[in-house]
mmCIF file of C-alpha atoms in Angstrom:
data_model
loop_
_atom_site.group_PDB
_atom_site.id
_atom_site.type_symbol
_atom_site.label_atom_id
_atom_site.label_comp_id
_atom_site.label_asym_id
_atom_site.label_seq_id
_atom_site.Cartn_x
_atom_site.Cartn_y
_atom_site.Cartn_z
ATOM 1 C CA MET A 640 1.997 -0.777 -22.491
ATOM 2 C CA VAL A 641 2.221 -2.237 -19.002
ATOM 3 C CA GLU A 642 1.583 0.404 -16.377
ATOM 4 C CA LYS A 643 4.409 0.632 -13.847
ATOM 5 C CA VAL A 644 3.622 0.712 -10.119
ATOM 6 C CA PRO A 645 5.818 3.343 -8.422
ATOM 7 C CA MET A 646 7.110 2.368 -4.974
ATOM 8 C CA THR A 647 10.008 2.875 -2.625
ATOM 9 C CA ALA A 648 12.646 0.203 -2.041
ATOM 10 C CA GLY A 649 11.124 -0.354 1.417
ATOM 11 C CA GLY A 650 7.671 -0.861 -0.086
ATOM 12 C CA TYR A 651 9.067 -3.358 -2.605
ATOM 13 C CA ALA A 652 10.860 -5.286 0.151
ATOM 14 C CA ALA A 653 7.672 -5.440 2.261
ATOM 15 C CA LEU A 654 5.717 -6.890 -0.690
ATOM 16 C CA GLU A 655 8.476 -9.471 -1.268
ATOM 17 C CA VAL A 656 8.359 -10.524 2.403
ATOM 18 C CA GLU A 657 4.563 -10.913 2.266
ATOM 19 C CA LEU A 658 4.784 -12.914 -0.983
ATOM 20 C CA LYS A 659 7.416 -15.299 0.443
ATOM 21 C CA ARG A 660 5.355 -15.783 3.634
ATOM 22 C CA ARG A 661 2.176 -16.503 1.687
ATOM 23 C CA GLN A 662 3.985 -18.997 -0.581
ATOM 24 C CA SER A 663 6.165 -20.793 1.970
ATOM 25 C CA GLU A 664 4.056 -20.648 5.153
ATOM 26 C CA ASP A 665 0.405 -19.874 4.417
ATOM 27 C CA ARG A 666 0.031 -22.044 1.289
ATOM 28 C CA PRO A 667 1.301 -25.308 2.902
ATOM 29 C CA ARG A 668 -0.728 -24.628 6.084
ATOM 30 C CA ILE A 669 -3.935 -24.129 4.065
ATOM 31 C CA ILE A 670 -3.272 -27.278 1.996
ATOM 32 C CA GLU A 671 -2.856 -29.182 5.267
ATOM 33 C CA HIS A 672 -6.192 -27.806 6.560
ATOM 34 C CA ILE A 673 -7.932 -28.853 3.325
ATOM 35 C CA ALA A 674 -6.506 -32.384 3.555
ATOM 36 C CA GLU A 675 -7.536 -32.670 7.197
ATOM 37 C CA ALA A 676 -11.051 -31.407 6.498
ATOM 38 C CA ARG A 677 -11.342 -33.752 3.512
ATOM 39 C CA SER A 678 -10.580 -36.711 5.793
ATOM 40 C CA HIS A 679 -13.712 -35.915 7.833
ATOM 41 C CA GLY A 680 -15.919 -37.305 5.086
ATOM 42 C CA ASP A 681 -18.901 -35.697 3.311
ATOM 43 C CA LEU A 682 -17.648 -32.475 1.704
ATOM 44 C CA SER A 683 -21.083 -31.069 0.844
ATOM 45 C CA GLU A 684 -21.821 -30.247 4.502
ATOM 46 C CA ASN A 685 -18.255 -29.818 5.729
ATOM 47 C CA ALA A 686 -17.907 -26.183 6.878
ATOM 48 C CA GLU A 687 -14.256 -26.701 7.815
ATOM 49 C CA TYR A 688 -13.467 -27.832 4.244
ATOM 50 C CA HIS A 689 -15.330 -24.904 2.666
ATOM 51 C CA ALA A 690 -13.600 -22.395 4.992
ATOM 52 C CA ALA A 691 -10.189 -23.861 4.115
ATOM 53 C CA LYS A 692 -10.982 -23.692 0.375
ATOM 54 C CA GLU A 693 -12.066 -20.066 0.805
ATOM 55 C CA ASP A 694 -8.790 -19.309 2.635
ATOM 56 C CA GLN A 695 -6.919 -20.962 -0.226
ATOM 57 C CA SER A 696 -8.747 -18.869 -2.814
ATOM 58 C CA HIS A 697 -8.057 -15.648 -0.901
ATOM 59 C CA ASN A 698 -4.357 -16.527 -0.421
ATOM 60 C CA GLU A 699 -3.814 -17.506 -4.074
ATOM 61 C CA GLY A 700 -5.541 -14.308 -5.223
ATOM 62 C CA ARG A 701 -3.266 -12.210 -3.005
ATOM 63 C CA ILE A 702 -0.190 -14.123 -4.255
ATOM 64 C CA ALA A 703 -1.174 -13.337 -7.866
ATOM 65 C CA GLU A 704 -1.750 -9.673 -6.956
ATOM 66 C CA LEU A 705 1.652 -9.430 -5.214
ATOM 67 C CA GLU A 706 3.463 -11.116 -8.121
ATOM 68 C CA ASP A 707 1.816 -8.669 -10.537
ATOM 69 C CA LYS A 708 2.750 -5.594 -8.461
ATOM 70 C CA LEU A 709 6.329 -6.785 -8.012
ATOM 71 C CA ALA A 710 6.657 -7.506 -11.752
ATOM 72 C CA ARG A 711 5.438 -3.997 -12.621
ATOM 73 C CA ALA A 712 7.333 -2.227 -9.814
ATOM 74 C CA ASP A 713 9.156 0.978 -10.608
ATOM 75 C CA ILE A 714 11.435 1.366 -7.596
ATOM 76 C CA ILE A 715 12.258 4.986 -6.879
ATOM 77 C CA ASP A 716 15.305 5.669 -4.692
ATOM 78 C CA ILE A 717 14.200 8.575 -2.491
ATOM 79 C CA SER A 718 17.755 9.098 -1.197
ATOM 80 C CA LYS A 719 18.711 10.382 -4.662
ATOM 81 C CA LEU A 720 15.875 12.930 -4.748
ATOM 82 C CA SER A 721 16.055 16.509 -3.514
ATOM 83 C CA GLY A 722 14.598 19.947 -4.053
ATOM 84 C CA ASP A 723 11.679 21.944 -2.781
ATOM 85 C CA THR A 724 9.080 20.679 -5.272
ATOM 86 C CA VAL A 725 6.682 17.980 -4.068
ATOM 87 C CA MET A 726 7.180 14.710 -5.976
ATOM 88 C CA PHE A 727 6.853 10.986 -5.320
ATOM 89 C CA GLY A 728 8.725 10.099 -2.128
ATOM 90 C CA ALA A 729 8.630 13.588 -0.608
ATOM 91 C CA THR A 730 7.676 14.021 3.023
ATOM 92 C CA VAL A 731 5.434 17.086 3.173
ATOM 93 C CA THR A 732 4.451 19.098 6.236
ATOM 94 C CA LEU A 733 1.056 20.766 5.846
ATOM 95 C CA VAL A 734 -0.891 23.192 8.001
ATOM 96 C CA ASP A 735 -4.696 23.156 7.770
ATOM 97 C CA GLU A 736 -5.635 26.777 7.084
ATOM 98 C CA ASP A 737 -8.891 26.478 9.073
ATOM 99 C CA THR A 738 -7.717 24.658 12.206
ATOM 100 C CA GLU A 739 -3.951 25.409 12.114
ATOM 101 C CA LYS A 740 -3.386 21.662 12.698
ATOM 102 C CA LYS A 741 -0.084 20.353 11.342
ATOM 103 C CA ALA A 742 0.104 17.063 9.403
ATOM 104 C CA VAL A 743 3.116 15.262 7.921
ATOM 105 C CA TRP A 744 2.642 12.929 4.940
ATOM 106 C CA GLN A 745 5.052 10.957 2.798
ATOM 107 C CA ILE A 746 3.865 10.384 -0.780
ATOM 108 C CA VAL A 747 4.380 6.717 -1.694
ATOM 109 C CA GLY A 748 3.082 4.090 -4.102
ATOM 110 C CA GLU A 749 -0.371 2.568 -3.683
ATOM 111 C CA PRO A 750 0.862 -0.789 -2.329
ATOM 112 C CA GLU A 751 2.673 0.851 0.599
ATOM 113 C CA ALA A 752 0.189 3.588 1.530
ATOM 114 C CA ASP A 753 -0.773 3.533 5.219
ATOM 115 C CA ALA A 754 -2.430 6.622 6.704
ATOM 116 C CA LYS A 755 -1.698 5.462 10.268
ATOM 117 C CA LYS A 756 2.026 5.541 9.435
ATOM 118 C CA GLY A 757 1.812 8.899 7.662
ATOM 119 C CA ARG A 758 2.095 7.515 4.120
ATOM 120 C CA ILE A 759 -0.419 8.437 1.428
ATOM 121 C CA SER A 760 -0.775 6.990 -2.053
ATOM 122 C CA ILE A 761 0.394 9.053 -4.989
ATOM 123 C CA THR A 762 -3.089 8.464 -6.454
ATOM 124 C CA SER A 763 -4.917 9.983 -3.448
ATOM 125 C CA PRO A 764 -6.665 13.350 -3.940
ATOM 126 C CA LEU A 765 -4.333 15.058 -1.437
ATOM 127 C CA ALA A 766 -1.155 13.717 -3.081
ATOM 128 C CA ARG A 767 -2.418 14.649 -6.545
ATOM 129 C CA ALA A 768 -3.062 18.207 -5.295
ATOM 130 C CA LEU A 769 0.442 18.415 -3.753
ATOM 131 C CA ILE A 770 2.491 17.083 -6.696
ATOM 132 C CA GLY A 771 4.441 19.854 -8.399
ATOM 133 C CA LYS A 772 3.831 22.443 -5.655
ATOM 134 C CA LYS A 773 6.573 24.122 -3.593
ATOM 135 C CA LYS A 774 7.015 25.172 0.038
ATOM 136 C CA GLY A 775 4.744 28.120 0.812
ATOM 137 C CA ALA A 776 2.078 27.114 -1.714
ATOM 138 C CA THR A 777 -1.544 26.613 -0.730
ATOM 139 C CA VAL A 778 -3.456 23.612 -2.045
ATOM 140 C CA GLU A 779 -7.179 22.960 -1.960
ATOM 141 C CA VAL A 780 -8.463 19.409 -1.727
ATOM 142 C CA MET A 781 -12.025 18.158 -1.934
ATOM 143 C CA ALA A 782 -12.609 16.136 1.242
ATOM 144 C CA PRO A 783 -15.768 14.249 2.244
ATOM 145 C CA GLY A 784 -16.691 17.204 4.487
ATOM 146 C CA GLY A 785 -16.073 19.787 1.748
ATOM 147 C CA ALA A 786 -13.042 21.652 0.424
ATOM 148 C CA LYS A 787 -9.973 21.844 2.694
ATOM 149 C CA ALA A 788 -7.084 24.273 2.222
ATOM 150 C CA TYR A 789 -3.549 23.448 3.331
ATOM 151 C CA GLU A 790 -0.315 25.427 3.277
ATOM 152 C CA ILE A 791 2.870 23.509 2.468
ATOM 153 C CA THR A 792 5.364 24.484 5.184
ATOM 154 C CA LYS A 793 8.126 21.939 4.509
ATOM 155 C CA VAL A 794 9.253 19.522 1.760
ATOM 156 C CA GLU A 795 11.775 16.891 2.917
ATOM 157 C CA TRP A 796 13.478 13.808 1.495
ATOM 158 C CA ARG A 797 14.002 11.066 4.071
#
């Protein structure tokens, strides 16, 4: 059984854009760099050639990874979700019970997780602790600095 990769429509679109860019822009540019470096002669001591080949390897690996994720994508339409139970796609407002600091996180698929943008992966310890809980519940998460307790103050769908 092939394991599906849950993601939002926006996350899927972002992966498609990256894949197209890597195939249509990055790949030809790297091939050009390899050809240019090759024309400089001896390849055994040609750092430019080796760097270009390394770039090519990295790009092709990422292309394969993107194609795999897109093929296994399970796109979840958040606009059709509702309720007060935390699930994939929910935007959850939490209050740290020790510091009273408020944090807002959207639970998304691994490929689109970005802590700086307030999106955490469904596989993260915090998201796993939140799934299935309702507004008003308290969750405890093991953090690098020890256990942290949060109260869920809001569950939104946006």
